[in-house]
Structure formats: structure tokens, C-alpha cells
Coordinates of C-alpha atoms in Angstrom, one line a residue:
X16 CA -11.7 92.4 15.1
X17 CA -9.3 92.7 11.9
X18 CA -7.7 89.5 11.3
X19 CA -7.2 89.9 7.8
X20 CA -5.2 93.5 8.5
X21 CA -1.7 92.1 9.3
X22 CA -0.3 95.5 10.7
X23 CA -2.9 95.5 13.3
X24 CA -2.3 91.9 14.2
X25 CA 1.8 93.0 14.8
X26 CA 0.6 96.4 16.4
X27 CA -1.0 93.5 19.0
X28 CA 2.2 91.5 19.5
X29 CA 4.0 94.9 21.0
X30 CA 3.5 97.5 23.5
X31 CA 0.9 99.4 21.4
X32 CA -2.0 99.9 23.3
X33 CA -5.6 99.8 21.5
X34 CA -7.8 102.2 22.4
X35 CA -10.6 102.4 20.0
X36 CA -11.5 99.6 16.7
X37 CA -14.3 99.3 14.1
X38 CA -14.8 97.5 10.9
X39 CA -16.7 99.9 8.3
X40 CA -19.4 97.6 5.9
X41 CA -17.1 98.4 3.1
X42 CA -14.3 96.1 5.0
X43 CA -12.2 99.1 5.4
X44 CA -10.6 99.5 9.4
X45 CA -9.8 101.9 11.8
X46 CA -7.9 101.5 14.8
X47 CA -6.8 104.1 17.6
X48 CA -3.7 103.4 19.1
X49 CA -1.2 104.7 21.7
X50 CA 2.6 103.6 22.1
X51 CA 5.8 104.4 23.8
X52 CA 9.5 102.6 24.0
X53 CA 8.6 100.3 20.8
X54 CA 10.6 99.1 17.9
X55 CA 8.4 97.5 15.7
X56 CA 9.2 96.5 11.8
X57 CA 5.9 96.4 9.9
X58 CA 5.5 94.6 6.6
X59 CA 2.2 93.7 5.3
X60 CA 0.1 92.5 2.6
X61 CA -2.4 96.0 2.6
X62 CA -2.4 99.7 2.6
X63 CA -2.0 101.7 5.6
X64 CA -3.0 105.2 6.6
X65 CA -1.4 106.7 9.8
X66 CA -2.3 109.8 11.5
X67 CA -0.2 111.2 14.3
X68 CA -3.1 112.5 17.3
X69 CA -0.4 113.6 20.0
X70 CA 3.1 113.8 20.7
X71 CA 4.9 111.8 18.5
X72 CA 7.9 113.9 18.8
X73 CA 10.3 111.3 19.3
X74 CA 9.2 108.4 16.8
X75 CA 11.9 107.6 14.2
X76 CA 11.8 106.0 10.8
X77 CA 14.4 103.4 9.7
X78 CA 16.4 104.9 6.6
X79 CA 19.8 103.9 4.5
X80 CA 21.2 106.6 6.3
X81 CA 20.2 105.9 10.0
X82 CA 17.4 106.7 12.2
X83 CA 15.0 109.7 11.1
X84 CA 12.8 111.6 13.1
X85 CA 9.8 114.2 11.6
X86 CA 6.8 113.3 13.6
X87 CA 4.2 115.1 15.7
X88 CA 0.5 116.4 15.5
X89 CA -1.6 115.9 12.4
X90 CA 1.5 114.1 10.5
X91 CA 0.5 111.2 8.4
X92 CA 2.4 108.1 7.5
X93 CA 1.1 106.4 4.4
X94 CA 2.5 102.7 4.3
X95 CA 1.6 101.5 1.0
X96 CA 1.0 97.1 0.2
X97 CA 4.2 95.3 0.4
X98 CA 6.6 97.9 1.6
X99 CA 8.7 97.6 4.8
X100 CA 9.3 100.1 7.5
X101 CA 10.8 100.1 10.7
X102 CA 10.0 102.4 13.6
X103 CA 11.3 103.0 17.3
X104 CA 8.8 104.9 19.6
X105 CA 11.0 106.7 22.0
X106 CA 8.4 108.5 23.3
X107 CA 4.8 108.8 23.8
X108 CA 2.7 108.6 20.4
X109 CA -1.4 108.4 19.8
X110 CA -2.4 107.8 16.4
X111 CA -5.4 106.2 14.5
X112 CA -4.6 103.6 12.0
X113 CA -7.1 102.9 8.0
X114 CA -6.6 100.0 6.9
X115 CA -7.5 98.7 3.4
X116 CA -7.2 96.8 0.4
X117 CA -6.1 96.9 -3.2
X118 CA -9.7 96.4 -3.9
X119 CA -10.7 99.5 -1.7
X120 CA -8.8 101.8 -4.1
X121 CA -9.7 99.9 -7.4
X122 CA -13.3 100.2 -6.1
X123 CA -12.9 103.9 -5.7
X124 CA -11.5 104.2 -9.2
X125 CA -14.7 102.5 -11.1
X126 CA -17.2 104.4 -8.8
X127 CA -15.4 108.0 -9.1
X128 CA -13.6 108.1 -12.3
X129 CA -15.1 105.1 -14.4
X130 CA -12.4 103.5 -14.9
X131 CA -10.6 100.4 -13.9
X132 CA -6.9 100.7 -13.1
X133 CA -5.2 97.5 -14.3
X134 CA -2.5 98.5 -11.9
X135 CA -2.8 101.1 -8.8
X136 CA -0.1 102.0 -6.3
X137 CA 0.1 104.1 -3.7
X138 CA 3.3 106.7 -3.1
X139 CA 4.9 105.7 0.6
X140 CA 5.1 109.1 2.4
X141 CA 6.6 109.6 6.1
X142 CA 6.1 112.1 8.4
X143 CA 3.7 113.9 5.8
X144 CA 1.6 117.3 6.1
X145 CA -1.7 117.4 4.5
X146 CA -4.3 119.6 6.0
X147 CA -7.6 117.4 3.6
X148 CA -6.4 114.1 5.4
X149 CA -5.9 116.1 9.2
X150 CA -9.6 117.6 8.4
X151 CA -10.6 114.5 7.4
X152 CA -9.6 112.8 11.1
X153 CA -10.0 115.4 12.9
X154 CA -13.6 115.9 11.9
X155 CA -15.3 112.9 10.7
X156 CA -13.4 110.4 12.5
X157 CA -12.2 111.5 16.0
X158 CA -15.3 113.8 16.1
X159 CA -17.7 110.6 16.7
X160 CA -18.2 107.7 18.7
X161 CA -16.9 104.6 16.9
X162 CA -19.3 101.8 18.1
X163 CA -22.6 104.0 17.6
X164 CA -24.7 102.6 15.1
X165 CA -26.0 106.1 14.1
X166 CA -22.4 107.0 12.6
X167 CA -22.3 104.3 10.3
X168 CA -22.6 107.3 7.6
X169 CA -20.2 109.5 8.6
X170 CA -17.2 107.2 9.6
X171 CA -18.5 105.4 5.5
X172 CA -18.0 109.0 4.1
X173 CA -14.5 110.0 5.6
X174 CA -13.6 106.5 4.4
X175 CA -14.3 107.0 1.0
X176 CA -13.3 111.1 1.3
X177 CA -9.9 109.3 2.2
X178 CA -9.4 107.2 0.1
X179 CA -10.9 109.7 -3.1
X180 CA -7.7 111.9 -2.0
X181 CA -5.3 109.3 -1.6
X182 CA -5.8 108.1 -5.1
X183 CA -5.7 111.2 -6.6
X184 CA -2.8 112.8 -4.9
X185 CA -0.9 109.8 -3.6
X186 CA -1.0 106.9 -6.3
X187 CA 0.5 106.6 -9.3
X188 CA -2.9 107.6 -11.3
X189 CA -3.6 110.8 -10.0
X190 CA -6.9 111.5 -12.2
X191 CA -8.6 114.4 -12.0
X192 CA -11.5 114.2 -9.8
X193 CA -15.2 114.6 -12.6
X194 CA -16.7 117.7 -12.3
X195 CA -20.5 117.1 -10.8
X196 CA -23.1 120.0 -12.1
X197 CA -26.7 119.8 -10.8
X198 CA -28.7 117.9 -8.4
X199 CA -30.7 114.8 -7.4
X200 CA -34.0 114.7 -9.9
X201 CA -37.2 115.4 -8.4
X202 CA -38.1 111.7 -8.6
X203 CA -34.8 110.3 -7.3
X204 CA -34.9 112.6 -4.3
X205 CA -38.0 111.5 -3.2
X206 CA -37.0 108.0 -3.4
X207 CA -34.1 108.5 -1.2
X208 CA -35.1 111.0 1.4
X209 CA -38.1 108.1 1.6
X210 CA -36.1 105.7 1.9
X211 CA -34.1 107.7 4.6
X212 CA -36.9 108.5 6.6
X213 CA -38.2 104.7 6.4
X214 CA -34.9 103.2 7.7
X215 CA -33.7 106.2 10.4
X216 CA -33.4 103.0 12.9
X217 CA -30.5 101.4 10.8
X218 CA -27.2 102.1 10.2
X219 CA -27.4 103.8 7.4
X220 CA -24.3 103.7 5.1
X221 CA -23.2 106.3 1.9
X222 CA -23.3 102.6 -0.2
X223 CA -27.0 102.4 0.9
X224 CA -28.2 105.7 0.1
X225 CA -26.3 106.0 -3.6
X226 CA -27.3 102.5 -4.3
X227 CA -31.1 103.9 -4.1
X228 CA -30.5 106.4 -6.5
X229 CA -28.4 104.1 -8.9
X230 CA -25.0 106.4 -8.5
X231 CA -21.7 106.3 -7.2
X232 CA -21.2 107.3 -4.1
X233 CA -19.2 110.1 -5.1
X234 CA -21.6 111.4 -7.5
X235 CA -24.3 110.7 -5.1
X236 CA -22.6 112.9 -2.3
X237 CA -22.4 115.8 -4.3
X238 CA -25.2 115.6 -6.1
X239 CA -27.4 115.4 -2.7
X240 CA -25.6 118.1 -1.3
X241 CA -26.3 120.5 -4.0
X242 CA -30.0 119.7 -4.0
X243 CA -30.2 120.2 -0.1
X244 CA -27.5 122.0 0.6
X245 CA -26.5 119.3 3.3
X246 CA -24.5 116.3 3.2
X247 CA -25.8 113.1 3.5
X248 CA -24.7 112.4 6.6
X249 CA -25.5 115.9 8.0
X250 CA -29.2 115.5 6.5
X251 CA -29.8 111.9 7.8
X252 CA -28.2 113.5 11.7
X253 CA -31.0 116.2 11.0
X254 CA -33.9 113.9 10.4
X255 CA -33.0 111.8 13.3
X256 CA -33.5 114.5 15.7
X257 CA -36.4 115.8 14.4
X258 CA -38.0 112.1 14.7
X259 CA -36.6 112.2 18.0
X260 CA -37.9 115.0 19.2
X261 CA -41.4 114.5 17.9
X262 CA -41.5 111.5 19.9
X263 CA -40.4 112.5 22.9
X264 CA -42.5 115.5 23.0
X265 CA -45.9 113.3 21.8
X266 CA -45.6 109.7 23.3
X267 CA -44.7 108.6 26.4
X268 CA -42.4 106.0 24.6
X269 CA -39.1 104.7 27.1
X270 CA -36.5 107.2 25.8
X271 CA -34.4 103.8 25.4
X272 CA -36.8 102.7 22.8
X273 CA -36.7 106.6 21.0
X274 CA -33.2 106.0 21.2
X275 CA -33.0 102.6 18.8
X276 CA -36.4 104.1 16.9
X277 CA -33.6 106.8 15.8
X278 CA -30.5 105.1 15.0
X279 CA -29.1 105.3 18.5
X280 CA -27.8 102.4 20.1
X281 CA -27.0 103.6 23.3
X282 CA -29.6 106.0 25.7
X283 CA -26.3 107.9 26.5
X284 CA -24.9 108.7 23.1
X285 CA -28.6 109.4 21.7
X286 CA -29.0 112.3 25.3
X287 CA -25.1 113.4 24.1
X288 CA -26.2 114.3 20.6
X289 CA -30.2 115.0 21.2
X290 CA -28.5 118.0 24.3
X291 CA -26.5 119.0 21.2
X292 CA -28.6 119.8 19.3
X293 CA -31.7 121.2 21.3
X294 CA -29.8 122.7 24.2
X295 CA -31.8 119.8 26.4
X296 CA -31.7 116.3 27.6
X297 CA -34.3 114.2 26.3
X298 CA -36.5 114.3 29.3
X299 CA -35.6 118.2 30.6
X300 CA -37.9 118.3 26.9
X301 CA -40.2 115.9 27.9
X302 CA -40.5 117.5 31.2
X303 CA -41.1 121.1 29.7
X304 CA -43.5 119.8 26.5
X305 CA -45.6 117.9 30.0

């Protein structure tokens, strides 16, 4: 699945065992892993983003001045382009791996700030605390499944979110993120909340819905959220229900077909999130509406 990402290609050559992988439209990776009694020396040719899941306790860091320890829960590794480290996993350790490019975080810089950074680097940091990155994870990207369709859009925003605090607080830029006042126009909002409701089937992705009203994604985010007080990838959730609801309570459409109609790929994800929301099961609302 990530060929071109050369620290999940070594990851495969050890112990490490992969859990969980998906390639975002943007390029960008993520991979969950799980290790124990591994030394592994990592250099690579990209940027890599490491949060600690569980345990992690006993994972230590090459350094000048021996072996060095720091690790646990919500700790984050950040292994900047070019730069090798060296690790042995003494113990158990789950973590979940971003990968990305140069031209992930030059992109961010053009669509956020305006400009283009003739040079961007990121600031290695070990065993690091930062409670936006854990929220980040621990929300967006261990709160959904990886390989449904339907969360294109979330697993597109964390990426972004991630990467919007990585080059401001980790790189040798450090901008100030633009200050965004106002919403969507009238005319704009109605193109994209059409547009939503017209493609609820595909995997709809932050990209797509900015590109409709000509914005950054950044801009767009915020800008959306202040007109309806939702974030895009609450709002698009919100109107996938409600499709999803309307149909199984008027048609006798397969729920398997409701399922795809709404962005679901699988009848058992699309029951998960639909009992989540109503406090039923598709059919025990089919059954009840009969």
C-alpha cells in the first residue's frame, strides 16, 4: 500500500506488526502498528509523524550519550526528511504512523498562509507531549474506521489539521495561522451544500468541498463552520443520516443499497453509525415506521 513511504517499507522488514493502513487522496499515509523486542534504525527520504497508542514504556532512542527512554501514551515522535534514528522496543508498543512529503507541507503553506516557502523543515522532536496532535489522533483518526468510504472527510481534515500545526509550531517557519472573519456567502453555500447533497454516495474529501467554493481548505473549514456552526465533516455525517433515514423509513430499498446510496460501504459500518445516531438499527426503524 505505501511504496513510496520508505519507513513503512523497513517497519515491514521487522517484527512490527501492521494492524490498520490507508492512503488519503492527498497521498498522505497512515499506518497503525504494534511492536515488541525490535531494534530498528530508520532513515528515510519523507516526514514522519509518530503517536504512541499504548505502552511504550520501554522504547529507547539512540543518543551520543547512550540509550534514552521517554515514551508512553499520547507521546509523539516527529522524524523529520533525511534524519536518522535508531530505536530498540523492549517492550510492547502500539502506535499509528503519518507519513508525507515535502510537498504535503509546501502545499499547506500556499493554501493556509499564501505563501511559498523556498525552504521548509521540520524540528525532529522525541518522546514529545502535545495535547492538539493527541486530540487530533485520538478523535479524528482512531475514532473511525479506516477503510470506510464515508470517512474520507474526516481522516482528509485531521490530515491537514496535522499538518496546519506541525508547520506552525514545529518547522522552521512558524507563521502565524490568518485570522478568518465571516462566513460562506449566500451563493457559495448553496453551491456547496448542493453539491454535498448531490454526491452523499462518494467519498467526499475537504479538497472537494473547498474546491467548489474556490478556497483553501483551511479558509473553507472555517468559513463553513461559522456559517453552520458545524464542520464539514460533522455536517456531511449529518446529511447522510438524514438521507438514510428518509429512505429507510419510505422505500422498501435493500438496506445494503441505503447503505452505498449514503456513503457507506459496508451494511455493518452504515448499522454501527445509523444505531449511533438514532438509538436504532436500520431495520428495528424500518420495523417500527411499518
Amino acid at each position: 500500500m505505501a511504496e513510496m513511504y520508505g519507513a513503512f517499507e523497513n517497519l515491514r522488514k521487522h517484527k512490527a506488526v501492521l494492524h490498520n493502513a490507508v492512503a488519503l487522496n492527498s497521498g498522505i499515509h497512515l499506518a497503525a502498528w504494534s511492536n515488541k523486542r525490535d531494534t530498528i534504525t530508520q532513515y528515510c527520504d519523507h516526514h514522519t509523524l509518530s503517536l504512541y497508542i499504548a505502552d511504550g514504556y520501554e522504547s529507547y532512542h539512540k543518543t551520543r550519550a547512550g540509550w534514552k527512554n521517554g515514551g508512553g501514551p499520547d507521546r509523539f515522535c516527529l522524524m523529520p526528511k533525511e534524519s536518522e534514528s535508531s530505536w530498540d522496543i523492549r517492550d510492547d508498543l502500539s502506535f499509528v504512523h503519518l507519513y508525507c512529503t515535502d510537498d504535503h507541507l509546501r502545499h499547506v503553506g500556499e493554501q493556509i498562509w499564501d505563501k511559498s516557502p523556498h525552504a521548509l523543515s521540520l524540528d525532529e522532536s522525541l518522546f514529545g507531549d502535545d495535547a492538539k496532535i493527541t486530540a487530533l489522533y485520538r478523535h479524528f483518526i482512531l475514532g473511525c474506521d479506516w477503510q470506510q468510504s464515508a470517512n474520507q472527510l474526516t481522516l482528509s481534515t485531521a490530515s491537514t489539521l496535522l499538518l496546519t500545526h506541525l508547520v506552525q509550531h514545529y518547522s522552521n517557519v512558524q507563521w502565524a495561522l490568518p485570522t478568518v472573519t465571516g462566513g460562506l456567502s449566500p451563493y457559495v453555500l448553496r453551491n456547496v451544500l448542493g453539491f454535498i447533497e448531490d454526491n452523499l454516495a462518494q467519498p467526499l474529501t475537504l479538497a472537494d468541498l473547498a474546491t467548489q467554493a474556490a478556497l483553501s481548505e483551511y479558509h473553507f473549514a472555517r468559513m463553513f463552520r461559522q456559517s453552520m456552526q458545524l464542520a464539514p465533516h460533522q455536517y456531511v455525517m449529518q446529511r447522510r443520516m438524514e438521507k438514510a433515514k428518509a429512505l429507510v423509513r419510505s422505500t422498501r430499498q435493500p438496506l445494503t443499497e441505503i447503505a452505498l446510496a449514503c456513503g457507506f460501504s459496508s451494511a455493518s459500518h452504515f448499522s454501527n453509525r445509523f444505531r449511533a445516531a438514532t438509538g436504532f438499527t436500520p431495520s428495528q426503524l424500518r420495523a417500527a415506521s411499518a
